[in-house]
Every structure is written in structure tokens, then in C-alpha cells.
């Protein structure tokens, strides 16, 4: 009792000043992070860990493209990939987003609203393509990812808002791997590993959530509107009770 | 010299009575198989082995759906999966095809031209879906596969003849794995394993190519026409010099 904790699952809901949560879903919040950052930790960092380390099994020395890097999961992927020794490509849709991801350590930053950015990514990779891509908006980008991934490379599908047309021949020609991620499918062992590694990263200072806009609890519906309609993100939106 | 061999790659082309082939691409043809069957061995069985054993890493006890099972790669997949202890679902587009795949040991056969066959496949799997699907016509079937694959299941893309619209949310929700296969991307070690295991299977009698229609060399262009335009296959088409 009295411990500072963060969580990613509640019994009573988290749009609240107080809440009930099963003890096994609470995790120690390192002193270096405030509660706003704690609120931005659970789902994004656990998802990033599952995508990169459990699904894609990233290795030091590989290249990673974060397609949509300035949102909360993207930021978590940047920090995780940097901590594991990858070369990190990232995209954002605004100058603020680009400034943010560069500050967070992306090696190669691209504006995904600029014509021809895919070509510049390929040139940067010396036309080999990138070893791994994490994709936040698959309905728009999945075929572009198939064009940019390396032979035997991996695309991890984290987000999508609709259907997409693709050419399965691109999957065959490169022997690409497309893997879906859904945090709630984690086995108990995987979840334990995920929590352990994320907590370790917060304690070492490598994983530090970035807060975007803050809202009062009364503004919750506005926050939902904004997350769907804002063209470029710069960190996690949080509700402050 | 004088050894009976089969091959899957030549220097001078294989639409011929005699040909030049690099020794490393010739493999011993077991006495139980005739030369027609030898001609039907290389690409289909090597591709099936790569799809099931190297990419999908099938395990005894799993369920496998061969979406398009009466063609040469599909037949190779049936025999390989049966030899490894899987429960095999197969589809074909004609009564001849269905008779053939049942004779070859498919546990559950479905006509993919019949309305609602996907639903019957799901019912047969007790609505769990199948652990692995090999897909010969991804432009038509990829979304159906995403609907029929189990949670954390694998879809291996072997063939496609155009684009397809899919919902990436299906990939996420089930944490599905979509893997491309292209035989020519094999590493030297993978190719050695592939040849060794296929030769072993022909010698044990578990892998036995099925010949569909036979053509003379002069009819080669007709064979190409038929393979694209025939609605249902029943084994490998071969040219007889």
C-alpha cells in the first residue's frame, strides 16, 4: 500500500480519480517518472515490446522502420529499438513530429506526407530495404511496407483503420513475413517477460514516455475526437483527473 | 553416369529430349518412380517442403488446410503433411479433384466452388480455425484464409495471380502470421535439407508425384494455355519428349 504503480488493465475503468485494479496488473513506477508518464506506459510500451521483441524478434545491428513514429507506440518502439542497438528509421506527418522523433534518437527521419518518401527510405537503405517495419496504419501503408521491406524481412501490423489492397506476389517474391500484434493475446509467460523488460527499461532510463496533449476528465470525448482527427501525433494523450 | 536422376534446374532448358544440368542440381530418382514422376518431383515437392517445414514449421498434431490441394504443389503438401502426422483439410474445384485428394489421404475435403465451404471448414475445426493454411490463389482467398486461420495461426502464400483486398485488423485480432514462399530464395543449407528430406520421402514411399495430363513437346504451348484456363487440376502436367 502506498507504492507508486502503473497499470494497463482495470476492473472499474481508468477514466476516474480512483479505480480498482487486480494486484497482478499493477507494476512498480520508477521514481524518475511522474504519474502522467505512468499513465502513458502500460499499453504503448507493452505493445511495442510484444511487437519488436516477442513477435519480430529484433536483433542488434538490424534496421527498423517505424511507420508512424511520433505516436505513443511509435515512441516506445524508438526507445526500445535504440536500447537494443538497431538502426532506426522513423516517419511522422508534421514538423513537430519530426523534431520529436529526431530528439528521441531516430537515425533517419522522413515525413510520410511528402511525395516520394518511400524512395528516399529505399535509397537510405542502399536499396536493400529495411529488416523490420512496424506499421501503425496498415490500411494506408501495407503495400508500401511490402515494397520497402528487405528480402526475408518482417512487417508487424500494430494498427489499421480499414481495408487495403495488396499484391500477394510482393509477399512471395521477398519471402516477407507479416505478423499481427494484439497485446491481449499474450500468454502469461509472455506478459511476465514484457512487464519485466519494460520496468527494467524505465529504471535504466532508456524507456521514458512522452506526453502529448493533456485533457481534464470532462474533456474525454474531445480527446477521442482529437486522436482520430489529428493529422500528426506527438506523444500520448492523457486525461488528468 | 547412367544413374537415374531428377532435377529442378537446368542450364539448357527442360523442354527437350536431352539437356545440360549442373551436377549439384541432380538428385537420385528412387526406382519406385518413373521418369514422368521424376519430372513432377523437383519444384512442387521442394516448394511444399519449404512452405511447410522451413517456413511454417509444421508439427505433428496440428491442422493444415491446403487451399487448392489437387494441383502438384497441393498434392505434395498432402503427402508431406500426412507423413508428419497432421490433420489435413483440402479443397478442390471439381469432383475429380475431390476424389483424388481423398484418395491421397486428406481427412476433410471441400469443394471451393460451393457456397459456404468456409463455414463448413470452420465447423469441422469446432470454430477454432486451422493452425496452418497453404494458399495457392491468394488474390482470391487471402481474406478467407484470415477468417479461417486459428489464433496465432500461419498462412503460407505460395501462389497469386493478382491483387486482393484484405482487412489488416484480421491479422491483428488473431495475431496471424502471413509468410511468403519463393523456392529460389533458399539458402544453400536450406536447399540441402529440402533435397535430403524429399529424396528420403520418395524412398520411403510417402512422397509419390501424381501425373495429370501428358503432352508431347509440340503441345507445350497448349499445356501453358491449359494450366491457366483449366478450372480444376488433378496432378502435374508433364511434357513427354
CSV table of C-alpha atoms in Angstrom, one decimal:
chain,number,residue,atom,x,y,z
A,1,UNK,CA,0.0,0.0,0.0
A,2,UNK,CA,1.3,3.4,-0.9
A,3,UNK,CA,3.6,2.1,-3.6
A,4,UNK,CA,3.7,4.2,-6.8
A,5,UNK,CA,2.4,1.9,-9.6
A,6,UNK,CA,1.3,1.9,-13.2
A,7,UNK,CA,-1.2,-0.5,-14.8
A,8,UNK,CA,-2.6,-1.4,-18.1
A,9,UNK,CA,-5.9,-3.1,-17.1
A,10,UNK,CA,-8.5,-2.2,-14.5
A,11,UNK,CA,-11.7,-3.6,-13.1
A,12,UNK,CA,-13.6,-0.4,-12.7
A,13,UNK,CA,-12.3,1.7,-15.6
A,14,UNK,CA,-9.4,4.2,-15.8
A,15,UNK,CA,-11.3,7.4,-16.7
A,16,UNK,CA,-11.5,8.1,-13.0
A,17,UNK,CA,-9.8,9.6,-10.0
A,18,UNK,CA,-9.8,6.3,-8.1
A,19,UNK,CA,-10.1,2.8,-9.5
A,20,UNK,CA,-10.0,-0.9,-8.6
A,21,UNK,CA,-7.3,-3.0,-10.2
A,22,UNK,CA,-6.2,-6.6,-9.8
A,23,UNK,CA,-2.9,-6.6,-8.0
A,24,UNK,CA,-1.3,-8.7,-10.7
A,25,UNK,CA,-1.9,-5.9,-13.2
A,26,UNK,CA,0.0,-3.3,-11.2
A,27,UNK,CA,3.7,-2.7,-11.7
A,28,UNK,CA,6.2,-0.5,-9.9
A,29,UNK,CA,6.6,3.0,-11.3
A,30,UNK,CA,10.2,4.1,-11.1
A,31,UNK,CA,10.8,7.4,-9.2
A,32,UNK,CA,12.1,9.1,-12.3
A,33,UNK,CA,8.7,9.0,-14.0
A,34,UNK,CA,5.6,11.1,-12.9
A,35,UNK,CA,2.1,9.7,-12.9
A,36,UNK,CA,1.3,11.2,-16.3
A,37,UNK,CA,4.2,9.3,-17.7
A,38,UNK,CA,3.0,6.2,-15.8
A,39,UNK,CA,-0.4,6.5,-17.5
A,40,UNK,CA,1.4,6.5,-20.8
A,41,UNK,CA,3.5,3.4,-20.1
A,42,UNK,CA,1.2,0.3,-20.0
A,43,UNK,CA,-0.4,-0.3,-23.3
A,44,UNK,CA,2.1,1.5,-25.6
A,45,UNK,CA,5.3,0.1,-24.2
A,46,UNK,CA,3.9,-3.4,-23.7
A,47,UNK,CA,2.6,-3.3,-27.2
A,48,UNK,CA,6.0,-2.1,-28.5
A,49,UNK,CA,7.8,-4.8,-26.6
A,50,UNK,CA,5.4,-7.5,-27.9
A,51,UNK,CA,5.8,-6.3,-31.5
A,52,UNK,CA,9.6,-5.9,-31.6
A,53,UNK,CA,10.9,-8.5,-29.1
A,54,UNK,CA,8.3,-11.3,-28.9
A,55,UNK,CA,6.9,-11.2,-32.5
A,56,UNK,CA,9.6,-9.7,-34.8
A,57,UNK,CA,12.5,-10.8,-32.5
A,58,UNK,CA,14.6,-7.8,-33.4
A,59,UNK,CA,18.4,-8.2,-33.2
A,60,UNK,CA,21.2,-5.7,-32.6
A,61,UNK,CA,22.5,-4.5,-36.0
A,62,UNK,CA,19.2,-4.8,-37.9
A,63,UNK,CA,17.4,-1.9,-39.4
A,64,UNK,CA,13.9,-0.9,-38.3
A,65,UNK,CA,11.3,1.4,-39.9
A,66,UNK,CA,8.7,2.8,-37.5
A,67,UNK,CA,5.9,3.8,-39.9
A,68,UNK,CA,4.2,6.4,-37.7
A,69,UNK,CA,6.9,7.0,-35.1
A,70,UNK,CA,5.6,10.1,-33.2
A,71,UNK,CA,2.6,8.5,-31.5
A,72,UNK,CA,2.8,6.7,-28.2
A,73,UNK,CA,3.5,3.2,-29.5
A,74,UNK,CA,6.0,4.7,-32.1
A,75,UNK,CA,7.9,6.5,-29.4
A,76,UNK,CA,8.1,3.3,-27.3
A,77,UNK,CA,9.4,1.5,-30.4
A,78,UNK,CA,12.1,4.1,-31.0
A,79,UNK,CA,13.3,3.9,-27.4
A,80,UNK,CA,13.2,0.1,-27.3
A,81,UNK,CA,14.9,-0.3,-30.7
A,82,UNK,CA,17.7,2.2,-29.7
A,83,UNK,CA,18.2,0.3,-26.4
A,84,UNK,CA,18.7,-2.9,-28.4
A,85,UNK,CA,21.2,-1.5,-30.9
A,86,UNK,CA,19.1,-1.2,-34.1
A,87,UNK,CA,19.4,1.4,-36.8
A,88,UNK,CA,16.1,3.2,-36.6
A,89,UNK,CA,14.1,4.8,-39.5
A,90,UNK,CA,11.0,6.8,-38.4
A,91,UNK,CA,8.2,8.7,-40.1
A,92,UNK,CA,6.0,11.5,-38.9
A,93,UNK,CA,3.4,13.7,-40.5
A,94,UNK,CA,4.4,17.1,-39.2
A,95,UNK,CA,7.4,19.2,-38.4
A,96,UNK,CA,6.7,18.9,-34.7
A,97,UNK,CA,6.5,15.1,-35.0
A,98,UNK,CA,9.8,15.0,-37.0
A,99,UNK,CA,11.6,17.2,-34.4
A,100,UNK,CA,10.3,15.0,-31.7
A,101,UNK,CA,11.4,11.7,-33.2
A,102,UNK,CA,14.8,13.1,-34.1
A,103,UNK,CA,15.2,14.3,-30.5
A,104,UNK,CA,14.3,10.7,-29.4
A,105,UNK,CA,17.1,9.3,-31.4
A,106,UNK,CA,15.7,8.1,-34.8
A,107,UNK,CA,18.7,7.8,-37.1
A,108,UNK,CA,16.7,8.6,-40.3
A,109,UNK,CA,13.5,10.7,-40.2
A,110,UNK,CA,11.0,11.1,-43.0
A,111,UNK,CA,7.8,13.0,-43.5
A,112,UNK,CA,5.2,10.5,-44.7
A,113,UNK,CA,3.1,13.3,-46.2
A,114,UNK,CA,5.9,14.2,-48.6
A,115,UNK,CA,5.7,12.6,-52.1
A,116,UNK,CA,8.4,10.0,-52.7
A,117,UNK,CA,9.5,9.5,-49.1
A,118,UNK,CA,9.4,5.7,-49.7
A,119,UNK,CA,12.0,6.1,-52.4
A,120,UNK,CA,14.2,8.1,-50.0
A,121,UNK,CA,13.9,5.3,-47.4
A,122,UNK,CA,15.0,2.8,-50.1
A,123,UNK,CA,18.0,4.9,-51.1
A,124,UNK,CA,19.0,5.3,-47.4
A,125,UNK,CA,18.9,1.5,-47.1
A,126,UNK,CA,21.1,1.3,-50.3
A,127,UNK,CA,18.0,-0.3,-52.0
A,128,UNK,CA,18.2,-3.4,-49.7
A,129,UNK,CA,15.1,-2.3,-47.8
A,130,UNK,CA,14.7,-2.4,-44.0
A,131,UNK,CA,14.8,-5.6,-42.0
A,132,UNK,CA,11.7,-4.9,-39.9
A,133,UNK,CA,8.8,-2.5,-40.2
A,134,UNK,CA,6.2,-1.7,-37.5
A,135,UNK,CA,3.1,-0.4,-39.1
A,136,UNK,CA,0.5,1.8,-37.3
A,137,UNK,CA,-1.8,2.5,-40.3
A,138,UNK,CA,-1.9,-0.7,-42.3
A,139,UNK,CA,-4.9,0.3,-44.4
A,140,UNK,CA,-2.8,3.0,-45.9
A,141,UNK,CA,0.7,1.6,-45.8
A,142,UNK,CA,0.8,-2.2,-46.1
A,143,UNK,CA,1.7,-2.3,-49.8
A,144,UNK,CA,4.3,0.4,-49.3
A,145,UNK,CA,5.8,-1.7,-46.5
A,146,UNK,CA,5.9,-4.7,-48.8
A,147,UNK,CA,7.8,-2.5,-51.3
A,148,UNK,CA,10.3,-1.3,-48.6
A,149,UNK,CA,10.9,-4.4,-46.5
A,150,UNK,CA,14.1,-6.4,-47.2
A,151,UNK,CA,14.2,-10.0,-48.5
A,152,UNK,CA,13.0,-12.2,-45.7
A,153,UNK,CA,12.1,-9.1,-43.7
A,154,UNK,CA,9.3,-8.7,-41.3
A,155,UNK,CA,6.3,-6.3,-41.1
A,156,UNK,CA,4.5,-6.1,-37.8
A,157,UNK,CA,0.9,-4.9,-38.1
A,158,UNK,CA,0.0,-2.9,-35.0
A,159,UNK,CA,-2.7,-0.6,-36.3
A,160,UNK,CA,-5.3,-0.3,-39.0
A,161,UNK,CA,-8.4,1.7,-39.7
A,162,UNK,CA,-9.9,-0.1,-42.8
A,163,UNK,CA,-9.2,-2.4,-45.7
A,164,UNK,CA,-6.2,-2.3,-48.0
A,165,UNK,CA,-5.4,-3.7,-51.5
A,166,UNK,CA,-2.1,-5.6,-51.7
A,167,UNK,CA,-0.3,-7.7,-54.2
A,168,UNK,CA,0.4,-11.1,-52.5
A,169,UNK,CA,3.2,-11.6,-55.1
A,170,UNK,CA,5.2,-9.0,-53.1
A,171,UNK,CA,4.9,-11.3,-50.1
A,172,UNK,CA,6.1,-14.2,-52.2
A,173,UNK,CA,9.0,-12.5,-54.1
A,174,UNK,CA,10.7,-11.3,-50.9
A,175,UNK,CA,9.5,-14.1,-48.7
A,176,UNK,CA,8.2,-11.4,-46.4
A,177,UNK,CA,6.7,-12.1,-43.0
A,178,UNK,CA,3.6,-10.2,-42.0
A,179,UNK,CA,2.8,-10.6,-38.3
A,180,UNK,CA,-0.2,-9.3,-36.3
A,181,UNK,CA,0.1,-8.0,-32.8
A,182,UNK,CA,-2.6,-7.8,-30.2
A,183,UNK,CA,-1.4,-7.3,-26.6
A,184,UNK,CA,-4.4,-9.2,-25.1
A,185,UNK,CA,-3.3,-12.4,-26.8
A,186,UNK,CA,-0.2,-12.6,-24.6
A,187,UNK,CA,0.4,-15.8,-22.7
A,188,UNK,CA,1.1,-15.5,-19.0
A,189,UNK,CA,4.8,-16.1,-19.6
A,190,UNK,CA,5.0,-13.6,-22.4
A,191,UNK,CA,3.2,-11.0,-20.2
A,192,UNK,CA,5.7,-11.6,-17.4
A,193,UNK,CA,8.6,-11.1,-19.7
A,194,UNK,CA,7.0,-8.0,-21.2
A,195,UNK,CA,6.4,-6.3,-17.8
A,196,UNK,CA,9.8,-7.3,-16.5
A,197,UNK,CA,11.7,-5.8,-19.6
A,198,UNK,CA,9.6,-2.6,-19.7
A,199,UNK,CA,10.0,-2.0,-16.0
A,200,UNK,CA,13.8,-2.6,-16.4
A,201,UNK,CA,13.9,-0.1,-19.2
A,202,UNK,CA,12.1,2.6,-17.2
A,203,UNK,CA,14.6,2.0,-14.3
A,204,UNK,CA,17.6,2.3,-16.6
A,205,UNK,CA,16.2,5.5,-18.1
A,206,UNK,CA,16.0,4.1,-21.6
A,207,UNK,CA,12.2,4.0,-21.8
A,208,UNK,CA,10.7,7.4,-21.0
A,209,UNK,CA,7.1,8.1,-22.1
A,210,UNK,CA,6.4,11.3,-23.9
A,211,UNK,CA,3.1,13.2,-23.0
A,212,UNK,CA,1.4,14.9,-25.9
A,213,UNK,CA,-1.7,16.8,-25.0
A,214,UNK,CA,-3.4,16.8,-21.6
A,215,UNK,CA,-7.1,16.8,-21.0
A,216,UNK,CA,-9.4,17.0,-18.0
A,217,UNK,CA,-11.7,14.1,-17.3
A,218,UNK,CA,-14.6,16.2,-18.6
A,219,UNK,CA,-12.8,16.6,-21.9
A,220,UNK,CA,-12.5,12.8,-22.5
A,221,UNK,CA,-14.9,12.9,-25.5
A,222,UNK,CA,-12.8,15.7,-27.1
A,223,UNK,CA,-9.7,13.6,-26.6
A,224,UNK,CA,-11.3,10.7,-28.5
A,225,UNK,CA,-12.3,13.1,-31.3
A,226,UNK,CA,-8.7,14.5,-31.5
A,227,UNK,CA,-7.0,11.1,-31.6
A,228,UNK,CA,-9.0,10.1,-34.7
A,229,UNK,CA,-8.9,13.5,-36.4
A,230,UNK,CA,-5.5,15.0,-35.6
A,231,UNK,CA,-3.2,14.6,-38.6
A,232,UNK,CA,0.0,14.0,-36.7
A,233,UNK,CA,0.7,13.0,-33.1
A,234,UNK,CA,3.5,14.0,-30.7
A,235,UNK,CA,3.2,11.6,-27.8
A,236,UNK,CA,0.5,10.1,-25.7
A,237,UNK,CA,-2.8,11.9,-24.9
A,238,UNK,CA,-3.6,11.7,-21.1
A,239,UNK,CA,-6.6,12.5,-19.0
A,240,UNK,CA,-5.8,14.4,-15.8
A,241,UNK,CA,-8.5,13.8,-13.0
B,1,UNK,CA,26.9,-41.8,-65.4
B,2,UNK,CA,23.8,-43.8,-66.1
B,3,UNK,CA,22.2,-43.0,-62.7
B,4,UNK,CA,18.5,-42.3,-62.8
B,5,UNK,CA,18.1,-38.7,-61.5
B,6,UNK,CA,15.6,-35.9,-61.2
B,7,UNK,CA,16.3,-32.2,-61.2
B,8,UNK,CA,14.7,-28.8,-60.7
B,9,UNK,CA,17.1,-26.5,-62.6
B,10,UNK,CA,18.9,-26.8,-65.9
B,11,UNK,CA,21.4,-24.9,-68.0
B,12,UNK,CA,19.9,-25.6,-71.4
B,13,UNK,CA,16.2,-25.8,-70.6
B,14,UNK,CA,13.9,-28.8,-69.9
B,15,UNK,CA,11.5,-28.6,-72.8
B,16,UNK,CA,13.9,-31.0,-74.5
B,17,UNK,CA,14.8,-34.7,-75.1
B,18,UNK,CA,18.4,-34.1,-73.8
B,19,UNK,CA,19.7,-31.3,-71.6
B,20,UNK,CA,22.7,-30.0,-69.7
B,21,UNK,CA,22.4,-29.6,-65.9
B,22,UNK,CA,24.8,-28.8,-63.2
B,23,UNK,CA,25.6,-31.9,-61.2
B,24,UNK,CA,24.7,-30.3,-58.0
B,25,UNK,CA,21.1,-29.9,-59.2
B,26,UNK,CA,20.6,-33.6,-60.0
B,27,UNK,CA,19.3,-35.9,-57.3
B,28,UNK,CA,18.8,-39.6,-57.2
B,29,UNK,CA,15.4,-40.9,-58.5
B,30,UNK,CA,14.2,-43.8,-56.5
B,31,UNK,CA,13.5,-47.0,-58.5
B,32,UNK,CA,9.8,-46.9,-57.5
B,33,UNK,CA,9.2,-43.7,-59.5
B,34,UNK,CA,9.2,-43.5,-63.3
B,35,UNK,CA,10.7,-40.5,-65.2
B,36,UNK,CA,7.3,-38.8,-65.6
B,37,UNK,CA,7.0,-38.8,-61.9
B,38,UNK,CA,10.6,-37.6,-61.6
B,39,UNK,CA,9.7,-34.7,-63.8
B,40,UNK,CA,6.9,-33.8,-61.4
B,41,UNK,CA,9.1,-34.0,-58.3
B,42,UNK,CA,11.6,-31.1,-58.2
B,43,UNK,CA,9.8,-27.8,-58.0
B,44,UNK,CA,6.4,-28.9,-56.4
B,45,UNK,CA,7.9,-31.1,-53.7
B,46,UNK,CA,10.8,-28.7,-52.9
B,47,UNK,CA,8.3,-25.8,-52.7
B,48,UNK,CA,5.9,-27.8,-50.5
B,49,UNK,CA,8.8,-28.8,-48.2
B,50,UNK,CA,10.0,-25.1,-48.0
B,51,UNK,CA,6.4,-23.9,-47.3
B,52,UNK,CA,5.5,-26.5,-44.6
B,53,UNK,CA,8.8,-27.4,-42.9
B,54,UNK,CA,11.1,-24.5,-43.3
B,55,UNK,CA,8.6,-21.6,-43.2
B,56,UNK,CA,5.5,-22.7,-41.3
B,57,UNK,CA,7.5,-25.3,-39.2
B,58,UNK,CA,4.5,-27.7,-39.1
B,59,UNK,CA,4.3,-30.0,-36.1
B,60,UNK,CA,2.6,-33.4,-35.6
B,61,UNK,CA,-0.9,-32.9,-34.3
B,62,UNK,CA,-1.6,-29.6,-35.9
B,63,UNK,CA,-4.3,-29.0,-38.5
B,64,UNK,CA,-3.4,-27.9,-42.0
B,65,UNK,CA,-5.7,-26.5,-44.8
B,66,UNK,CA,-4.4,-26.9,-48.3
B,67,UNK,CA,-6.4,-24.3,-50.2
B,68,UNK,CA,-6.1,-25.8,-53.7
B,69,UNK,CA,-5.0,-29.3,-52.9
B,70,UNK,CA,-5.4,-31.1,-56.2
B,71,UNK,CA,-2.6,-29.4,-58.1
B,72,UNK,CA,1.0,-30.6,-58.0
B,73,UNK,CA,2.2,-28.4,-55.0
B,74,UNK,CA,-1.1,-29.2,-53.2
B,75,UNK,CA,-0.6,-33.0,-53.6
B,76,UNK,CA,3.0,-32.6,-52.4
B,77,UNK,CA,1.6,-30.8,-49.3
B,78,UNK,CA,-0.9,-33.5,-48.6
B,79,UNK,CA,1.7,-36.3,-48.7
B,80,UNK,CA,4.2,-34.3,-46.7
B,81,UNK,CA,1.6,-33.3,-44.0
B,82,UNK,CA,0.3,-36.8,-43.8
B,83,UNK,CA,3.9,-38.2,-43.3
B,84,UNK,CA,4.4,-35.6,-40.5
B,85,UNK,CA,1.2,-36.5,-38.6
B,86,UNK,CA,-1.0,-33.5,-39.3
B,87,UNK,CA,-4.8,-33.4,-39.7
B,88,UNK,CA,-5.2,-32.4,-43.3
B,89,UNK,CA,-8.1,-30.3,-44.7
B,90,UNK,CA,-8.0,-29.9,-48.5
B,91,UNK,CA,-10.1,-28.1,-51.2
B,92,UNK,CA,-10.5,-28.8,-54.9
B,93,UNK,CA,-12.8,-27.3,-57.6
B,94,UNK,CA,-14.1,-30.5,-59.3
B,95,UNK,CA,-15.4,-34.0,-58.4
B,96,UNK,CA,-12.3,-35.5,-60.0
B,97,UNK,CA,-10.1,-33.2,-57.8
B,98,UNK,CA,-12.0,-34.1,-54.7
B,99,UNK,CA,-11.8,-37.9,-55.4
B,100,UNK,CA,-8.1,-37.5,-56.0
B,101,UNK,CA,-7.3,-35.6,-52.7
B,102,UNK,CA,-9.5,-38.0,-50.7
B,103,UNK,CA,-7.6,-41.0,-52.2
B,104,UNK,CA,-4.3,-39.2,-51.3
B,105,UNK,CA,-5.4,-39.1,-47.6
B,106,UNK,CA,-7.0,-35.7,-47.0
B,107,UNK,CA,-9.0,-36.1,-43.8
B,108,UNK,CA,-11.6,-33.4,-44.7
B,109,UNK,CA,-12.3,-32.5,-48.3
B,110,UNK,CA,-14.2,-29.4,-49.5
B,111,UNK,CA,-15.3,-28.1,-52.9
B,112,UNK,CA,-14.1,-24.4,-53.0
B,113,UNK,CA,-16.7,-23.7,-55.7
B,114,UNK,CA,-19.5,-24.5,-53.4
B,115,UNK,CA,-21.1,-21.6,-51.5
B,116,UNK,CA,-20.4,-21.6,-47.8
B,117,UNK,CA,-17.5,-24.1,-47.8
B,118,UNK,CA,-15.5,-21.8,-45.5
B,119,UNK,CA,-18.3,-22.1,-42.9
B,120,UNK,CA,-18.1,-25.9,-43.1
B,121,UNK,CA,-14.3,-25.8,-42.6
B,122,UNK,CA,-14.8,-23.7,-39.5
B,123,UNK,CA,-17.5,-26.1,-38.2
B,124,UNK,CA,-15.2,-29.0,-38.8
B,125,UNK,CA,-12.5,-27.3,-36.8
B,126,UNK,CA,-15.1,-26.7,-34.0
B,127,UNK,CA,-14.8,-23.0,-34.8
B,128,UNK,CA,-11.2,-22.8,-33.7
B,129,UNK,CA,-9.9,-22.4,-37.2
B,130,UNK,CA,-6.9,-24.3,-38.7
B,131,UNK,CA,-3.4,-23.9,-37.4
B,132,UNK,CA,-1.8,-23.5,-40.8
B,133,UNK,CA,-3.1,-22.8,-44.3
B,134,UNK,CA,-1.1,-23.1,-47.6
B,135,UNK,CA,-2.6,-20.8,-50.2
B,136,UNK,CA,-2.2,-21.3,-54.0
B,137,UNK,CA,-4.5,-18.4,-55.1
B,138,UNK,CA,-4.0,-15.6,-52.7
B,139,UNK,CA,-5.6,-13.0,-54.9
B,140,UNK,CA,-8.9,-14.8,-54.4
B,141,UNK,CA,-8.5,-16.4,-51.0
B,142,UNK,CA,-6.3,-14.4,-48.6
B,143,UNK,CA,-9.1,-12.7,-46.6
B,144,UNK,CA,-10.9,-16.1,-46.4
B,145,UNK,CA,-7.7,-17.6,-45.0
B,146,UNK,CA,-7.6,-14.8,-42.4
B,147,UNK,CA,-11.1,-15.7,-41.4
B,148,UNK,CA,-10.3,-19.4,-41.2
B,149,UNK,CA,-6.9,-19.4,-39.6
B,150,UNK,CA,-6.7,-20.1,-35.8
B,151,UNK,CA,-5.4,-17.6,-33.3
B,152,UNK,CA,-1.6,-17.3,-33.8
B,153,UNK,CA,-2.0,-19.5,-36.9
B,154,UNK,CA,0.1,-19.3,-40.1
B,155,UNK,CA,-0.9,-18.6,-43.7
B,156,UNK,CA,1.8,-19.5,-46.3
B,157,UNK,CA,1.5,-17.7,-49.5
B,158,UNK,CA,2.6,-19.9,-52.4
B,159,UNK,CA,0.7,-18.6,-55.4
B,160,UNK,CA,-1.2,-15.5,-56.5
B,161,UNK,CA,-2.5,-14.1,-59.8
B,162,UNK,CA,-3.3,-10.5,-58.9
B,163,UNK,CA,-4.2,-8.1,-56.1
B,164,UNK,CA,-6.5,-8.7,-53.2
B,165,UNK,CA,-8.3,-6.5,-50.7
B,166,UNK,CA,-7.9,-7.6,-47.0
B,167,UNK,CA,-8.7,-6.2,-43.6
B,168,UNK,CA,-5.4,-5.9,-41.6
B,169,UNK,CA,-7.5,-5.9,-38.5
B,170,UNK,CA,-8.0,-9.7,-39.1
B,171,UNK,CA,-4.2,-10.1,-39.0
B,172,UNK,CA,-4.0,-8.2,-35.7
B,173,UNK,CA,-7.0,-9.7,-33.9
B,174,UNK,CA,-5.7,-13.3,-34.4
B,175,UNK,CA,-2.1,-12.4,-34.3
B,176,UNK,CA,-1.9,-14.2,-37.6
B,177,UNK,CA,1.4,-14.9,-39.4
B,178,UNK,CA,1.5,-14.5,-43.2
B,179,UNK,CA,4.6,-15.9,-44.7
B,180,UNK,CA,5.7,-15.7,-48.4
B,181,UNK,CA,7.5,-18.7,-50.1
B,182,UNK,CA,9.8,-18.5,-53.1
B,183,UNK,CA,11.9,-21.6,-53.6
B,184,UNK,CA,14.8,-19.6,-55.3
B,185,UNK,CA,15.4,-17.7,-52.1
B,186,UNK,CA,16.6,-20.9,-50.3
B,187,UNK,CA,20.0,-20.7,-48.7
B,188,UNK,CA,22.4,-23.5,-49.5
B,189,UNK,CA,21.8,-25.2,-46.2
B,190,UNK,CA,18.0,-25.0,-46.6
B,191,UNK,CA,18.3,-26.4,-50.1
B,192,UNK,CA,20.4,-29.3,-48.9
B,193,UNK,CA,17.8,-30.1,-46.2
B,194,UNK,CA,15.0,-29.8,-48.7
B,195,UNK,CA,16.6,-32.2,-51.2
B,196,UNK,CA,17.5,-34.6,-48.5
B,197,UNK,CA,14.1,-34.8,-46.9
B,198,UNK,CA,12.3,-35.0,-50.3
B,199,UNK,CA,14.5,-37.8,-51.5
B,200,UNK,CA,14.0,-39.6,-48.2
B,201,UNK,CA,10.3,-39.3,-48.6
B,202,UNK,CA,10.4,-40.8,-52.2
B,203,UNK,CA,12.4,-43.7,-50.9
B,204,UNK,CA,10.1,-44.4,-48.0
B,205,UNK,CA,7.1,-44.3,-50.5
B,206,UNK,CA,5.4,-41.4,-48.7
B,207,UNK,CA,6.1,-38.9,-51.4
B,208,UNK,CA,4.7,-40.1,-54.8
B,209,UNK,CA,4.0,-37.5,-57.5
B,210,UNK,CA,0.7,-37.7,-59.4
B,211,UNK,CA,0.7,-37.1,-63.1
B,212,UNK,CA,-2.3,-35.2,-64.5
B,213,UNK,CA,-2.3,-34.7,-68.3
B,214,UNK,CA,0.5,-35.6,-70.6
B,215,UNK,CA,1.6,-33.6,-73.6
B,216,UNK,CA,4.1,-34.0,-76.4
B,217,UNK,CA,6.8,-31.4,-76.7
B,218,UNK,CA,5.0,-30.0,-79.7
B,219,UNK,CA,1.9,-29.4,-77.5
B,220,UNK,CA,3.9,-27.3,-74.9
B,221,UNK,CA,2.0,-24.1,-75.8
B,222,UNK,CA,-1.3,-25.9,-75.3
B,223,UNK,CA,-0.1,-27.1,-71.9
B,224,UNK,CA,0.6,-23.4,-70.9
B,225,UNK,CA,-2.9,-22.5,-72.1
B,226,UNK,CA,-4.5,-25.3,-70.1
B,227,UNK,CA,-2.7,-24.6,-66.9
B,228,UNK,CA,-4.0,-21.1,-66.8
B,229,UNK,CA,-7.5,-21.8,-68.1
B,230,UNK,CA,-8.4,-25.2,-66.6
B,231,UNK,CA,-10.7,-24.7,-63.7
B,232,UNK,CA,-9.5,-27.6,-61.5
B,233,UNK,CA,-6.3,-29.5,-61.6
B,234,UNK,CA,-5.6,-33.2,-60.9
B,235,UNK,CA,-1.9,-33.5,-60.6
B,236,UNK,CA,1.2,-32.3,-62.6
B,237,UNK,CA,1.1,-31.6,-66.3
B,238,UNK,CA,4.1,-33.2,-68.0
B,239,UNK,CA,5.7,-32.9,-71.4
B,240,UNK,CA,6.9,-36.2,-72.9
B,241,UNK,CA,9.7,-35.8,-75.5
